[in-house]
PDB file of C-alpha atoms in Angstrom:
ATOM      1  CA  MET A   1      96.185 -51.321  -3.884  1.00 52.00           C
ATOM      2  CA  LEU A   2      93.030 -53.227  -2.163  1.00 52.00           C
ATOM      3  CA  GLY A   3      91.597 -53.284  -5.713  1.00 55.00           C
ATOM      4  CA  SER A   4      94.635 -54.982  -6.849  1.00 51.00           C
ATOM      5  CA  ALA A   5      95.102 -57.531  -4.368  1.00 50.00           C
ATOM      6  CA  ARG A   6      90.991 -59.006  -4.603  1.00 52.00           C
ATOM      7  CA  LYS A   7      91.521 -59.377  -8.495  1.00 52.00           C
ATOM      8  CA  PHE A   8      94.195 -62.336  -7.771  1.00 54.00           C
ATOM      9  CA  LEU A   9      91.852 -63.154  -5.163  1.00 53.00           C
ATOM     10  CA  PHE A  10      90.828 -66.298  -6.776  1.00 50.00           C
ATOM     11  CA  VAL A  11      94.563 -67.047  -7.664  1.00 53.00           C
ATOM     12  CA  PHE A  12      95.990 -66.995  -4.199  1.00 53.00           C
ATOM     13  CA  ALA A  13      92.889 -69.005  -3.209  1.00 48.00           C
ATOM     14  CA  MET A  14      94.407 -72.147  -5.750  1.00 47.00           C
ATOM     15  CA  LEU A  15      97.959 -71.390  -4.844  1.00 51.00           C
ATOM     16  CA  ALA A  16      97.850 -71.315  -1.425  1.00 48.00           C
ATOM     17  CA  ILE A  17      94.669 -74.035  -0.258  1.00 39.00           C
ATOM     18  CA  TYR A  18      92.905 -75.646  -3.401  1.00 36.00           C
ATOM     19  CA  GLY A  19      95.617 -77.565  -4.559  1.00 37.00           C
ATOM     20  CA  GLY A  20      95.484 -80.146  -0.932  1.00 31.00           C
ATOM     21  CA  ALA A  21      91.818 -80.304  -2.527  1.00 24.00           C
ATOM     22  CA  LEU A  22      92.812 -81.470  -5.683  1.00 24.00           C
ATOM     23  CA  SER A  23      95.783 -84.192  -3.840  1.00 27.00           C
ATOM     24  CA  ALA A  24      98.028 -82.196  -5.036  1.00 34.00           C
ATOM     25  CA  CYS A  25     100.983 -83.120  -2.425  1.00 38.00           C
ATOM     26  CA  SER A  26     102.064 -86.086  -2.704  1.00 34.00           C
ATOM     27  CA  ASN A  27     105.100 -87.628  -0.789  1.00 33.00           C
ATOM     28  CA  GLN A  28     106.286 -89.637  -4.311  1.00 29.00           C
ATOM     29  CA  PRO A  29     105.687 -85.972  -6.540  1.00 29.00           C
ATOM     30  CA  VAL A  30     105.745 -87.493 -10.660  1.00 25.00           C
ATOM     31  CA  VAL A  31     108.699 -85.519 -12.473  1.00 27.00           C
ATOM     32  CA  SER A  32     108.059 -86.914 -14.876  1.00 26.00           C
ATOM     33  CA  ASN A  33     106.002 -84.194 -16.802  1.00 30.00           C
ATOM     34  CA  PRO A  34     107.965 -81.240 -15.327  1.00 29.00           C
ATOM     35  CA  SER A  35     105.679 -79.215 -17.550  1.00 30.00           C
ATOM     36  CA  ALA A  36     102.334 -80.136 -16.132  1.00 29.00           C
ATOM     37  CA  SER A  37     100.747 -77.789 -13.593  1.00 28.00           C
ATOM     38  CA  ILE A  38     101.075 -78.548 -10.105  1.00 28.00           C
ATOM     39  CA  PRO A  39      98.875 -76.313  -7.726  1.00 32.00           C
ATOM     40  CA  LEU A  40     100.747 -74.594  -4.953  1.00 31.00           C
ATOM     41  CA  PRO A  41     102.391 -75.735  -2.909  1.00 33.00           C
ATOM     42  CA  ASP A  42     100.324 -77.771  -0.950  1.00 35.00           C
ATOM     43  CA  ALA A  43     102.944 -80.331  -1.307  1.00 30.00           C
ATOM     44  CA  GLY A  44     105.854 -81.975   0.401  1.00 31.00           C
ATOM     45  CA  VAL A  45     107.072 -83.955   3.218  1.00 28.00           C
ATOM     46  CA  VAL A  46     109.733 -81.911   4.632  1.00 30.00           C
ATOM     47  CA  PRO A  47     108.641 -80.702   8.229  1.00 30.00           C
ATOM     48  CA  VAL A  48     109.303 -76.980   9.819  1.00 31.00           C
ATOM     49  CA  SER A  49     112.018 -76.359  11.337  1.00 29.00           C
ATOM     50  CA  ALA A  50     111.945 -76.558  15.083  1.00 26.00           C
ATOM     51  CA  GLU A  51     114.405 -74.005  15.609  1.00 29.00           C
ATOM     52  CA  THR A  52     112.430 -71.005  13.794  1.00 30.00           C
ATOM     53  CA  SER A  53     112.234 -66.992  14.950  1.00 31.00           C
ATOM     54  CA  ARG A  54     109.070 -67.220  15.738  1.00 29.00           C
ATOM     55  CA  ASP A  55     107.758 -69.105  18.462  1.00 30.00           C
ATOM     56  CA  THR A  56     105.092 -70.995  18.352  1.00 29.00           C
ATOM     57  CA  ASP A  57     103.106 -73.444  20.907  1.00 30.00           C
ATOM     58  CA  ILE A  58     102.958 -77.125  18.383  1.00 26.00           C
ATOM     59  CA  SER A  59     104.540 -79.883  18.480  1.00 28.00           C
ATOM     60  CA  ILE A  60     107.116 -80.083  15.111  1.00 28.00           C
ATOM     61  CA  SER A  61     109.853 -82.050  13.310  1.00 31.00           C
ATOM     62  CA  PRO A  62     113.343 -80.687  13.367  1.00 32.00           C
ATOM     63  CA  GLN A  63     115.250 -79.992   9.853  1.00 35.00           C
ATOM     64  CA  PRO A  64     118.541 -80.572   9.401  1.00 36.00           C
ATOM     65  CA  GLU A  65     120.861 -78.407  11.586  1.00 38.00           C
ATOM     66  CA  ARG A  66     121.505 -75.622   8.862  1.00 41.00           C
ATOM     67  CA  GLN A  67     125.460 -74.934   7.494  1.00 40.00           C
ATOM     68  CA  ALA A  68     126.363 -71.547   9.247  1.00 34.00           C
ATOM     69  CA  PRO A  69     127.102 -68.568   6.426  1.00 34.00           C
ATOM     70  CA  ALA A  70     130.317 -67.951   5.220  1.00 35.00           C
ATOM     71  CA  ASN A  71     130.212 -64.357   7.892  1.00 33.00           C
ATOM     72  CA  PRO A  72     128.124 -64.892  10.313  1.00 27.00           C
ATOM     73  CA  GLU A  73     128.596 -60.860  11.097  1.00 28.00           C
ATOM     74  CA  VAL A  74     125.719 -60.277   9.167  1.00 28.00           C
ATOM     75  CA  VAL A  75     123.441 -56.893   9.013  1.00 28.00           C
ATOM     76  CA  SER A  76     121.480 -56.836  12.332  1.00 26.00           C
ATOM     77  CA  SER A  77     117.610 -56.311  11.563  1.00 29.00           C
ATOM     78  CA  SER A  78     114.660 -56.617  13.379  1.00 31.00           C
ATOM     79  CA  VAL A  79     111.738 -58.172  12.250  1.00 35.00           C
ATOM     80  CA  SER A  80     108.928 -56.871  10.341  1.00 41.00           C
ATOM     81  CA  ASP A  81     105.297 -57.269  11.745  1.00 46.00           C
ATOM     82  CA  ASP A  82     104.145 -55.165   8.123  1.00 50.00           C
ATOM     83  CA  PRO A  83     105.261 -56.854   5.594  1.00 49.00           C
ATOM     84  CA  GLY A  84     103.834 -54.472   3.191  1.00 49.00           C
ATOM     85  CA  GLN A  85     106.252 -51.875   4.626  1.00 46.00           C
ATOM     86  CA  GLU A  86     109.744 -51.256   3.009  1.00 44.00           C
ATOM     87  CA  THR A  87     112.312 -51.722   4.905  1.00 41.00           C
ATOM     88  CA  ILE A  88     115.825 -50.493   3.700  1.00 43.00           C
ATOM     89  CA  ILE A  89     118.086 -51.668   5.170  1.00 42.00           C
ATOM     90  CA  ASP A  90     122.410 -51.171   4.733  1.00 42.00           C
ATOM     91  CA  ALA A  91     123.999 -53.348   2.536  1.00 42.00           C
ATOM     92  CA  SER A  92     127.282 -52.009   4.223  1.00 41.00           C
ATOM     93  CA  ALA A  93     127.274 -54.462   6.961  1.00 44.00           C
ATOM     94  CA  GLU A  94     127.933 -57.337   4.410  1.00 48.00           C
ATOM     95  CA  GLU A  95     130.377 -58.615   2.884  1.00 49.00           C
ATOM     96  CA  PRO A  96     129.044 -61.413   0.193  1.00 53.00           C
ATOM     97  CA  ASP A  97     130.628 -64.293  -0.853  1.00 67.00           C
ATOM     98  CA  SER A  98     130.912 -62.675  -4.333  1.00 82.00           C
ATOM     99  CA  THR A  99     132.823 -65.972  -5.774  1.00 91.00           C
ATOM    100  CA  ALA A 100     130.250 -68.960  -5.767  1.00 94.00           C
ATOM    101  CA  LEU A 101     127.497 -65.623  -6.000  1.00 96.00           C
ATOM    102  CA  GLN A 102     129.539 -65.031  -9.084  1.00 95.00           C
ATOM    103  CA  SER A 103     129.312 -68.519 -10.238  1.00 95.00           C
ATOM    104  CA  PHE A 104     125.782 -68.391 -10.106  1.00 97.00           C
ATOM    105  CA  ILE A 105     125.135 -66.095 -11.911  1.00 97.00           C
ATOM    106  CA  ASN A 106     127.659 -67.321 -15.124  1.00 96.00           C
ATOM    107  CA  LYS A 107     125.025 -70.644 -14.684  1.00 96.00           C
ATOM    108  CA  VAL A 108     121.984 -68.986 -15.142  1.00 97.00           C
ATOM    109  CA  THR A 109     122.509 -65.805 -17.230  1.00 96.00           C
ATOM    110  CA  ASN A 110     121.042 -65.741 -20.845  1.00 95.00           C
ATOM    111  CA  GLY A 111     121.145 -62.333 -21.843  1.00 94.00           C
ATOM    112  CA  GLU A 112     116.996 -61.457 -21.012  1.00 94.00           C
ATOM    113  CA  ALA A 113     117.469 -58.138 -18.829  1.00 94.00           C
ATOM    114  CA  GLY A 114     114.535 -57.819 -16.311  1.00 94.00           C
ATOM    115  CA  VAL A 115     113.623 -61.504 -16.136  1.00 97.00           C
ATOM    116  CA  ILE A 116     114.724 -62.981 -13.296  1.00 98.00           C
ATOM    117  CA  ARG A 117     116.476 -66.347 -13.702  1.00 98.00           C
ATOM    118  CA  GLY A 118     117.651 -66.776 -10.071  1.00 98.00           C
ATOM    119  CA  ILE A 119     118.054 -66.407  -6.510  1.00 98.00           C
ATOM    120  CA  TYR A 120     120.727 -67.450  -4.052  1.00 98.00           C
ATOM    121  CA  ALA A 121     121.479 -67.632  -0.172  1.00 98.00           C
ATOM    122  CA  ALA A 122     125.221 -68.239   0.000  1.00 96.00           C
ATOM    123  CA  ASN A 123     125.332 -71.260   2.073  1.00 95.00           C
ATOM    124  CA  ILE A 124     121.614 -72.208   1.840  1.00 97.00           C
ATOM    125  CA  PHE A 125     120.637 -72.213  -1.588  1.00 97.00           C
ATOM    126  CA  ALA A 126     121.009 -71.656  -5.326  1.00 98.00           C
ATOM    127  CA  LEU A 127     118.081 -71.937  -7.594  1.00 98.00           C
ATOM    128  CA  ARG A 128     117.188 -71.331 -11.020  1.00 98.00           C
ATOM    129  CA  VAL A 129     113.785 -69.167 -11.591  1.00 98.00           C
ATOM    130  CA  LEU A 130     111.358 -70.342 -13.335  1.00 97.00           C
ATOM    131  CA  GLN A 131     108.360 -68.847 -15.624  1.00 95.00           C
ATOM    132  CA  GLN A 132     104.827 -69.368 -15.310  1.00 94.00           C
ATOM    133  CA  PRO A 133     102.257 -70.314 -18.046  1.00 92.00           C
ATOM    134  CA  PRO A 134     100.775 -66.960 -19.139  1.00 88.00           C
ATOM    135  CA  ASP A 135      97.832 -69.288 -19.129  1.00 87.00           C
ATOM    136  CA  ASP A 136      98.800 -70.769 -15.957  1.00 90.00           C
ATOM    137  CA  PRO A 137      98.909 -68.591 -12.628  1.00 85.00           C
ATOM    138  CA  ALA A 138      98.960 -71.360 -11.120  1.00 86.00           C
ATOM    139  CA  PHE A 139     101.655 -73.520 -11.902  1.00 92.00           C
ATOM    140  CA  VAL A 140     104.638 -74.206 -10.035  1.00 95.00           C
ATOM    141  CA  SER A 141     107.975 -76.505 -10.759  1.00 95.00           C
ATOM    142  CA  SER A 142     108.157 -80.047  -8.669  1.00 94.00           C
ATOM    143  CA  ILE A 143     111.987 -79.807 -10.558  1.00 95.00           C
ATOM    144  CA  GLU A 144     114.435 -80.066  -7.406  1.00 95.00           C
ATOM    145  CA  GLY A 145     116.922 -76.565  -8.170  1.00 97.00           C
ATOM    146  CA  THR A 146     113.923 -75.120  -9.100  1.00 98.00           C
ATOM    147  CA  VAL A 147     111.263 -71.850  -7.638  1.00 98.00           C
ATOM    148  CA  THR A 148     108.651 -70.527 -10.053  1.00 98.00           C
ATOM    149  CA  GLN A 149     107.432 -67.325 -10.283  1.00 97.00           C
ATOM    150  CA  PHE A 150     104.456 -65.959  -9.028  1.00 95.00           C
ATOM    151  CA  SER A 151     103.220 -63.909 -12.452  1.00 92.00           C
ATOM    152  CA  GLN A 152     100.028 -62.512 -10.635  1.00 89.00           C
ATOM    153  CA  ALA A 153     102.361 -60.818  -6.671  1.00 93.00           C
ATOM    154  CA  ALA A 154     104.769 -59.424 -10.385  1.00 92.00           C
ATOM    155  CA  GLN A 155     102.188 -57.337 -11.434  1.00 90.00           C
ATOM    156  CA  MET A 156     101.450 -55.594  -8.082  1.00 91.00           C
ATOM    157  CA  ASN A 157     105.341 -54.817  -8.155  1.00 95.00           C
ATOM    158  CA  ILE A 158     105.906 -57.983  -5.540  1.00 97.00           C
ATOM    159  CA  ILE A 159     108.707 -60.653  -6.924  1.00 98.00           C
ATOM    160  CA  GLY A 160     106.463 -63.796  -5.218  1.00 98.00           C
ATOM    161  CA  LEU A 161     108.786 -66.839  -5.309  1.00 98.00           C
ATOM    162  CA  LEU A 162     106.824 -70.511  -5.135  1.00 97.00           C
ATOM    163  CA  ALA A 163     108.348 -74.064  -4.192  1.00 96.00           C
ATOM    164  CA  HIS A 164     106.952 -77.174  -3.068  1.00 94.00           C
ATOM    165  CA  ASN A 165     108.402 -77.880   0.172  1.00 89.00           C
ATOM    166  CA  PHE A 166     109.080 -81.760  -1.376  1.00 92.00           C
ATOM    167  CA  ALA A 167     111.843 -79.868  -3.633  1.00 94.00           C
ATOM    168  CA  SER A 168     113.371 -77.100  -3.461  1.00 96.00           C
ATOM    169  CA  GLY A 169     111.024 -75.376  -1.534  1.00 95.00           C
ATOM    170  CA  ARG A 170     112.649 -77.321   1.728  1.00 95.00           C
ATOM    171  CA  HIS A 171     114.919 -74.477   1.636  1.00 97.00           C
ATOM    172  CA  PHE A 172     113.190 -71.802   2.297  1.00 98.00           C
ATOM    173  CA  PHE A 173     113.424 -73.251   6.255  1.00 98.00           C
ATOM    174  CA  ASN A 174     116.780 -72.421   6.296  1.00 98.00           C
ATOM    175  CA  LEU A 175     116.240 -68.946   6.298  1.00 98.00           C
ATOM    176  CA  ASN A 176     116.760 -66.717   9.609  1.00 97.00           C
ATOM    177  CA  PRO A 177     116.285 -63.363  10.608  1.00 97.00           C
ATOM    178  CA  ALA A 178     118.996 -60.743   8.536  1.00 97.00           C
ATOM    179  CA  ASP A 179     119.897 -63.446   5.729  1.00 98.00           C
ATOM    180  CA  ARG A 180     120.648 -61.939   2.455  1.00 98.00           C
ATOM    181  CA  ILE A 181     119.111 -62.978  -0.604  1.00 98.00           C
ATOM    182  CA  HIS A 182     120.576 -61.832  -4.152  1.00 98.00           C
ATOM    183  CA  VAL A 183     117.753 -61.602  -6.991  1.00 98.00           C
ATOM    184  CA  ILE A 184     119.364 -62.276 -10.451  1.00 98.00           C
ATOM    185  CA  TYR A 185     118.783 -61.420 -13.641  1.00 98.00           C
ATOM    186  CA  GLY A 186     119.143 -62.863 -17.517  1.00 97.00           C
ATOM    187  CA  ASP A 187     121.566 -59.952 -18.208  1.00 97.00           C
ATOM    188  CA  GLY A 188     123.818 -61.034 -14.949  1.00 96.00           C
ATOM    189  CA  SER A 189     122.242 -58.182 -12.990  1.00 97.00           C
ATOM    190  CA  THR A 190     121.454 -58.467  -9.926  1.00 97.00           C
ATOM    191  CA  LYS A 191     119.039 -57.249  -6.528  1.00 97.00           C
ATOM    192  CA  GLU A 192     120.185 -58.283  -2.650  1.00 98.00           C
ATOM    193  CA  TYR A 193     117.352 -58.386   0.609  1.00 98.00           C
ATOM    194  CA  ALA A 194     117.668 -59.141   3.922  1.00 98.00           C
ATOM    195  CA  VAL A 195     114.930 -61.373   5.455  1.00 98.00           C
ATOM    196  CA  THR A 196     112.797 -59.618   7.343  1.00 98.00           C
ATOM    197  CA  ALA A 197     110.497 -61.268   8.606  1.00 98.00           C
ATOM    198  CA  ILE A 198     109.130 -64.901   8.906  1.00 98.00           C
ATOM    199  CA  PHE A 199     105.370 -66.142   9.240  1.00 98.00           C
ATOM    200  CA  ARG A 200     104.089 -69.448   9.768  1.00 98.00           C
ATOM    201  CA  TYR A 201     100.285 -70.130   9.357  1.00 97.00           C
ATOM    202  CA  GLN A 202      98.361 -73.350  10.128  1.00 97.00           C
ATOM    203  CA  ALA A 203      94.846 -74.117   7.464  1.00 95.00           C
ATOM    204  CA  LEU A 204      92.363 -74.827   9.299  1.00 95.00           C
ATOM    205  CA  GLN A 205      90.751 -76.981   7.201  1.00 91.00           C
ATOM    206  CA  PRO A 206      93.254 -78.172   4.877  1.00 89.00           C
ATOM    207  CA  ASN A 207      91.121 -79.321   2.154  1.00 82.00           C
ATOM    208  CA  ASN A 208      88.692 -76.575   2.430  1.00 80.00           C
ATOM    209  CA  PRO A 209      88.822 -73.386  -0.440  1.00 70.00           C
ATOM    210  CA  SER A 210      87.434 -71.122   2.561  1.00 77.00           C
ATOM    211  CA  SER A 211      89.439 -72.702   4.939  1.00 89.00           C
ATOM    212  CA  ASN A 212      90.699 -69.502   7.374  1.00 95.00           C
ATOM    213  CA  PHE A 213      94.348 -69.574   8.699  1.00 97.00           C
ATOM    214  CA  VAL A 214      96.031 -68.833  12.015  1.00 98.00           C
ATOM    215  CA  ASN A 215      99.366 -67.300  12.638  1.00 98.00           C
ATOM    216  CA  LEU A 216     101.354 -69.669  14.496  1.00 97.00           C
ATOM    217  CA  GLU A 217     103.179 -66.772  16.808  1.00 96.00           C
ATOM    218  CA  THR A 218     100.260 -65.237  17.511  1.00 97.00           C
ATOM    219  CA  GLY A 219      96.825 -66.897  17.078  1.00 98.00           C
ATOM    220  CA  GLU A 220      95.477 -64.256  15.148  1.00 98.00           C
ATOM    221  CA  THR A 221      92.791 -65.973  12.350  1.00 98.00           C
ATOM    222  CA  LEU A 222      92.682 -64.487   8.907  1.00 97.00           C
ATOM    223  CA  THR A 223      90.984 -65.667   5.967  1.00 95.00           C
ATOM    224  CA  ALA A 224      92.557 -66.229   2.572  1.00 92.00           C
ATOM    225  CA  THR A 225      92.099 -62.721   1.129  1.00 91.00           C
ATOM    226  CA  GLN A 226      93.736 -60.833   4.701  1.00 94.00           C
ATOM    227  CA  VAL A 227      96.285 -63.596   3.834  1.00 94.00           C
ATOM    228  CA  PHE A 228      97.163 -62.984   0.112  1.00 90.00           C
ATOM    229  CA  ILE A 229      96.862 -59.133   1.057  1.00 92.00           C
ATOM    230  CA  GLU A 230      99.883 -59.484   3.806  1.00 94.00           C
ATOM    231  CA  MET A 231     101.547 -61.625   2.462  1.00 96.00           C
ATOM    232  CA  TYR A 232     101.630 -59.985  -1.437  1.00 95.00           C
ATOM    233  CA  SER A 233     100.916 -56.278  -1.331  1.00 94.00           C
ATOM    234  CA  GLY A 234     102.103 -53.305  -0.288  1.00 95.00           C
ATOM    235  CA  GLU A 235     106.196 -51.610  -1.031  1.00 96.00           C
ATOM    236  CA  HIS A 236     108.016 -53.899  -3.022  1.00 97.00           C
ATOM    237  CA  HIS A 237     109.570 -56.385  -1.796  1.00 98.00           C
ATOM    238  CA  LEU A 238     110.106 -60.407  -1.699  1.00 98.00           C
ATOM    239  CA  THR A 239     108.304 -63.250  -0.820  1.00 98.00           C
ATOM    240  CA  LEU A 240     109.220 -66.933  -0.420  1.00 98.00           C
ATOM    241  CA  GLN A 241     106.163 -69.201  -0.486  1.00 97.00           C
ATOM    242  CA  THR A 242     105.789 -73.299   0.688  1.00 95.00           C
ATOM    243  CA  CYS A 243     103.810 -74.980   2.808  1.00 94.00           C
ATOM    244  CA  ILE A 244     104.244 -76.704   6.095  1.00 95.00           C
ATOM    245  CA  GLU A 245     103.796 -80.147   6.511  1.00 93.00           C
ATOM    246  CA  GLN A 246     102.507 -81.938   9.968  1.00 93.00           C
ATOM    247  CA  ASP A 247     100.999 -84.551  11.514  1.00 91.00           C
ATOM    248  CA  GLY A 248     100.583 -86.829   8.035  1.00 89.00           C
ATOM    249  CA  ILE A 249      99.185 -83.050   6.590  1.00 88.00           C
ATOM    250  CA  ASP A 250     101.286 -82.320   3.561  1.00 84.00           C
ATOM    251  CA  SER A 251      98.611 -79.203   3.131  1.00 86.00           C
ATOM    252  CA  TRP A 252      98.828 -78.361   7.236  1.00 93.00           C
ATOM    253  CA  GLY A 253     100.294 -74.910   6.543  1.00 96.00           C
ATOM    254  CA  ARG A 254     102.130 -72.145   4.868  1.00 95.00           C
ATOM    255  CA  LEU A 255     105.669 -70.300   5.393  1.00 97.00           C
ATOM    256  CA  PHE A 256     106.237 -67.108   4.340  1.00 98.00           C
ATOM    257  CA  ILE A 257     109.962 -65.777   4.195  1.00 98.00           C
ATOM    258  CA  ILE A 258     109.684 -61.730   3.659  1.00 98.00           C
ATOM    259  CA  ALA A 259     113.128 -59.920   2.315  1.00 98.00           C
ATOM    260  CA  GLN A 260     113.028 -55.988   1.806  1.00 98.00           C
ATOM    261  CA  PRO A 261     115.326 -53.878  -0.534  1.00 98.00           C
ATOM    262  CA  VAL A 262     118.780 -53.626   0.545  1.00 95.00           C
ATOM    263  CA  THR A 263     120.176 -50.307  -0.395  1.00 81.00           C
ATOM    264  CA  GLY A 264     124.153 -49.703  -1.791  1.00 68.00           C
ATOM    265  CA  THR A 265     123.208 -52.441  -3.909  1.00 56.00           C
ATOM    266  CA  SER A 266     123.251 -52.029  -7.563  1.00 50.00           C
ATOM    267  CA  MET A 267     121.725 -54.078 -10.745  1.00 46.00           C
ATOM    268  CA  ALA A 268     125.334 -54.591 -11.815  1.00 47.00           C
ATOM    269  CA  SER A 269     126.925 -58.022 -12.391  1.00 42.00           C
ATOM    270  CA  VAL A 270     128.733 -59.143  -9.029  1.00 39.00           C
ATOM    271  CA  GLN A 271     132.532 -59.355 -10.306  1.00 35.00           C
TER     272      GLN A 271
END
């Protein structure tokens, strides 16, 4: 697995760091050409939420308060310190908002089995999933309401979904541990995941491709290689990634949401 991870480190460096050096971050992103290649996700102006599952010792601007889930009695789940360790969660603890979910499924399905078309979290987001062009693993859509599947992560059996935080990535900040995320495929089938870990990193040199990162909870300094391996290797899981704007620096940091598969859910359309 480590060999496979190293194979994709250059791509990760482009996605997580190098975009800032190319001035990809912008308060007014250009969306007139949505097919343009925009390296991830060093873009955005939405500050990280001050209400998080992990305390930090930095001053950050608060997000608008998130709307309470329709069913607040979600499954109890501890926050995992190892995103690569598979955590299976019992689905019986939550009743999904099936009406809204099914409505979204109907909108995004196109008959393509095995192709991810949408992600849904009750009262948080309903986002279409776009695929990266085969020859452009650094492409990330800047269109509001969409996220982009990281093709290199898929080759490692990880679902990686990327978004600029001036667009759909801003919704990632509203996720909390135990929140459910439904992954929707083109044939209408779904798979459910539960948030088990939230990681926030500061890039010590935001415009330097070789910058190290500081874990804002532990204070530990990691290389880009180490961050990539932690977020995009190990057992199958879902990783959401966007950037953190802070102190006027668009590429100041990175947010990663880790969600593990939930047992008791089938790859069948929700009725």
